[in-house]
Amino acid sequence: MNRRSTMRFVTLTAATGLALASLTACSAGGGADDGGDGDVTITWWHNGTTGPLPDVWEEVATEFEEAHPGVTVEQTGYQNEELQRTLIPNALAAGDPPDLFQVWPGGELRDQVENGYLMPLDDEIGDTIESVGATVNPWQVDGETYGVPFTFGIEGFWYNTDLFEQAGIDAPPATFDELTDAVGKLKDAGITPIAVGAGDKWPAAHWWYQFALHSCSPEALQAAETEYDFEDECFVEAGEQLEEFLALEPFQEGFLGTPAQQGAGSSAGLVANGQAAMELMGHWNAGVIGGLTPDQQVPPFLGWFPFPGIEGADGDPTAALGGGDGFGCSAEAPPECAELLEYIMSEDVQAKFAASGSGIPTVPAATESLDDENLKAVAEGLANASFVQLWLDTAYGTTVGNAMNEGITNLFGGAGTPEDIVTKMQDAAATQ
């Protein structure tokens, strides 16, 4: 593989991230006369189920149909875990996938490409691919592009500024010691410090990811991704740091069974309704939280800050954990699928996506349409990050990622050790 296909450290600075290549905008009307013979139906599966995103995608589908007579777009939103872990893998294995669907980078993408499930896109929408610059790298294998990210960002803490003020916290924590101090102050004030949706496993796992990112050197992280080398002691140290943090009892009661994003009782719902002060979550969380408030609006108390560095650790304190959501076409999809993806990635649609507060767009010109101050803060954090490490379960692939997440969840529940996490990862990697 060449450098672009093996790269899973996505280096994003202001020059290569949010201010990428110049945009070549596409038009929805461009393919209206090229729809082929007869009527065409495009099936489109996505993870837009809460907040403003479902309405954005419905509007996009309608606009594309109007500009392409004879084309029908059947778009359906599914809950993220169900879509990624069950629906898409089962549909691909059965030979009956949707035409356009959510494609995650890293190990899952490599497996799908190896099995011939995805359409190569470079010859179909090359200008669109160039418009998103470096963010497309994780969706490439051996120099070919199989998906295009429509959003990319980093993880951080979504927090209730009112509850922070009530607990006497004057500013967001800038170091990990300050974060633990904030947990103590919130508990003293009778406030649940942090909500976590451990029932879905991956939100709990992200805590270990962050400790690994901030404890391991970039070289150790690189070796883990490219060689499945987890021998560096920093991976066990990450589990030990998580154990120490769990001992503070920072999470809500019943966190092991709490979902992440579904309903008022989810971890996002607890923050949305003022029942917890913080949640560690990705850049999409503003829209999710807004969709779980009584008035369906992002609450005015919501703020954001990055995961702080750990003093004395080998990890880069300015590194960030992140990733994005992208779409790809199945190998047997009609040509109109690539045209729909091209329209989704147009400046107009990306600007609409940004203005809705659903996330950070990958087309640079569209970032000017961001209205949400927290998303602007995430975008600034993305630009200032020394490098962005893909979500570890995404980077390592399904087999190792699932084993890792299981080990971390066991630690959360008091049924595992820091060493068990690494052993599970090594055992899973041995089967690859």
Short mmCIF file of N, CA and C in Angstrom, two decimals, residues 41-50 53-62 65 72-84 87-88 91 96-104 150 326-328 340 344:
data_model
loop_
_atom_site.label_atom_id
_atom_site.label_comp_id
_atom_site.label_asym_id
_atom_site.label_seq_id
_atom_site.Cartn_x
_atom_site.Cartn_y
_atom_site.Cartn_z
N THR A 41 -34.42 3.84 -9.09
CA THR A 41 -34.63 4.04 -7.66
C THR A 41 -33.31 3.86 -6.94
N ILE A 42 -32.95 4.86 -6.15
CA ILE A 42 -31.72 4.80 -5.35
C ILE A 42 -32.13 4.62 -3.89
N THR A 43 -31.65 3.55 -3.28
CA THR A 43 -31.88 3.36 -1.84
C THR A 43 -30.70 3.94 -1.08
N TRP A 44 -31.01 4.69 -0.03
CA TRP A 44 -29.99 5.44 0.72
C TRP A 44 -30.21 5.22 2.21
N TRP A 45 -29.22 4.62 2.86
CA TRP A 45 -29.28 4.40 4.31
C TRP A 45 -28.28 5.33 4.99
N HIS A 46 -28.75 5.99 6.06
CA HIS A 46 -27.88 6.90 6.80
C HIS A 46 -28.20 6.82 8.28
N ASN A 47 -27.43 7.53 9.10
CA ASN A 47 -27.63 7.48 10.55
C ASN A 47 -28.29 8.74 11.11
N GLY A 48 -28.99 9.46 10.26
CA GLY A 48 -29.68 10.66 10.71
C GLY A 48 -31.05 10.32 11.28
N THR A 49 -31.14 10.21 12.61
CA THR A 49 -32.41 9.86 13.25
C THR A 49 -32.87 10.89 14.27
N THR A 50 -32.00 11.77 14.71
CA THR A 50 -32.37 12.76 15.72
C THR A 50 -31.87 14.13 15.30
N LEU A 53 -30.85 16.62 11.38
CA LEU A 53 -30.28 15.92 10.22
C LEU A 53 -31.32 15.16 9.39
N PRO A 54 -32.31 14.47 9.99
CA PRO A 54 -33.30 13.79 9.14
C PRO A 54 -33.97 14.73 8.14
N ASP A 55 -34.31 15.94 8.59
CA ASP A 55 -34.95 16.90 7.69
C ASP A 55 -34.00 17.35 6.59
N VAL A 56 -32.71 17.49 6.92
CA VAL A 56 -31.72 17.88 5.90
C VAL A 56 -31.65 16.82 4.81
N TRP A 57 -31.53 15.56 5.21
CA TRP A 57 -31.40 14.50 4.20
C TRP A 57 -32.69 14.33 3.39
N GLU A 58 -33.84 14.51 4.03
CA GLU A 58 -35.10 14.42 3.29
C GLU A 58 -35.18 15.52 2.23
N GLU A 59 -34.76 16.71 2.59
CA GLU A 59 -34.76 17.82 1.64
C GLU A 59 -33.78 17.56 0.50
N VAL A 60 -32.62 17.01 0.81
CA VAL A 60 -31.64 16.69 -0.23
C VAL A 60 -32.22 15.67 -1.21
N ALA A 61 -32.87 14.64 -0.69
CA ALA A 61 -33.45 13.62 -1.56
C ALA A 61 -34.50 14.23 -2.48
N THR A 62 -35.35 15.10 -1.92
CA THR A 62 -36.40 15.73 -2.73
C THR A 62 -35.79 16.61 -3.82
N GLU A 65 -34.36 14.46 -6.63
CA GLU A 65 -35.43 13.89 -7.47
C GLU A 65 -35.97 14.94 -8.44
N THR A 72 -35.94 8.15 -8.30
CA THR A 72 -36.57 8.17 -6.98
C THR A 72 -35.52 7.84 -5.93
N VAL A 73 -35.45 8.64 -4.88
CA VAL A 73 -34.50 8.40 -3.79
C VAL A 73 -35.27 7.95 -2.56
N GLU A 74 -35.03 6.74 -2.14
CA GLU A 74 -35.65 6.21 -0.93
C GLU A 74 -34.62 6.26 0.20
N GLN A 75 -34.71 7.32 1.02
CA GLN A 75 -33.74 7.50 2.09
C GLN A 75 -34.35 7.09 3.41
N THR A 76 -33.54 6.37 4.22
CA THR A 76 -34.01 5.86 5.50
C THR A 76 -32.93 6.06 6.55
N GLY A 77 -33.32 6.60 7.70
CA GLY A 77 -32.39 6.78 8.80
C GLY A 77 -32.50 5.65 9.81
N TYR A 78 -31.35 5.17 10.27
CA TYR A 78 -31.30 4.12 11.28
C TYR A 78 -30.39 4.55 12.42
N GLN A 79 -30.65 4.01 13.60
CA GLN A 79 -29.78 4.28 14.73
C GLN A 79 -28.37 3.81 14.41
N ASN A 80 -27.37 4.58 14.81
CA ASN A 80 -26.01 4.39 14.34
C ASN A 80 -25.47 2.98 14.60
N GLU A 81 -25.63 2.48 15.84
CA GLU A 81 -25.07 1.17 16.17
C GLU A 81 -25.74 0.07 15.35
N GLU A 82 -27.06 0.16 15.19
CA GLU A 82 -27.79 -0.84 14.41
C GLU A 82 -27.32 -0.82 12.96
N LEU A 83 -27.12 0.38 12.43
CA LEU A 83 -26.71 0.51 11.04
C LEU A 83 -25.32 -0.07 10.82
N GLN A 84 -24.38 0.31 11.69
CA GLN A 84 -23.00 -0.07 11.50
C GLN A 84 -22.74 -1.54 11.84
N LEU A 87 -27.15 -3.89 10.26
CA LEU A 87 -27.88 -3.75 9.01
C LEU A 87 -26.98 -3.76 7.78
N ILE A 88 -25.96 -2.91 7.78
CA ILE A 88 -25.08 -2.84 6.61
C ILE A 88 -24.27 -4.12 6.43
N ALA A 91 -26.63 -6.80 5.08
CA ALA A 91 -27.08 -6.53 3.71
C ALA A 91 -25.97 -6.80 2.70
N ASP A 96 -27.51 -7.89 -0.99
CA ASP A 96 -28.63 -7.00 -1.24
C ASP A 96 -28.46 -5.69 -0.47
N PRO A 97 -27.36 -4.97 -0.73
CA PRO A 97 -27.11 -3.73 0.01
C PRO A 97 -27.90 -2.56 -0.57
N PRO A 98 -28.05 -1.49 0.22
CA PRO A 98 -28.57 -0.25 -0.36
C PRO A 98 -27.57 0.29 -1.36
N ASP A 99 -28.03 1.22 -2.21
CA ASP A 99 -27.12 1.79 -3.21
C ASP A 99 -26.12 2.75 -2.56
N LEU A 100 -26.63 3.67 -1.76
CA LEU A 100 -25.79 4.65 -1.07
C LEU A 100 -25.92 4.41 0.43
N PHE A 101 -24.81 4.31 1.12
CA PHE A 101 -24.90 4.02 2.54
C PHE A 101 -23.69 4.57 3.28
N GLN A 102 -23.87 4.62 4.60
CA GLN A 102 -22.82 5.12 5.49
C GLN A 102 -21.61 4.18 5.41
N VAL A 103 -20.44 4.76 5.19
CA VAL A 103 -19.20 3.98 5.11
C VAL A 103 -18.23 4.55 6.13
N TRP A 104 -17.78 3.71 7.06
CA TRP A 104 -16.82 4.13 8.07
C TRP A 104 -15.42 3.77 7.61
N PHE A 150 -18.70 13.49 4.67
CA PHE A 150 -19.48 14.73 4.62
C PHE A 150 -19.31 15.54 5.90
N GLY A 326 -19.01 9.24 6.40
CA GLY A 326 -18.92 9.35 4.95
C GLY A 326 -19.94 8.45 4.28
N PHE A 327 -20.12 8.67 3.01
CA PHE A 327 -21.01 7.85 2.20
C PHE A 327 -20.22 7.21 1.07
N GLY A 328 -20.64 6.00 0.71
CA GLY A 328 -20.10 5.32 -0.45
C GLY A 328 -21.22 4.62 -1.18
N LEU A 340 -25.74 11.38 -6.83
CA LEU A 340 -26.36 11.80 -5.58
C LEU A 340 -25.29 12.14 -4.55
N ILE A 344 -24.70 15.64 -2.55
CA ILE A 344 -24.58 15.72 -1.10
C ILE A 344 -23.33 16.51 -0.71
#
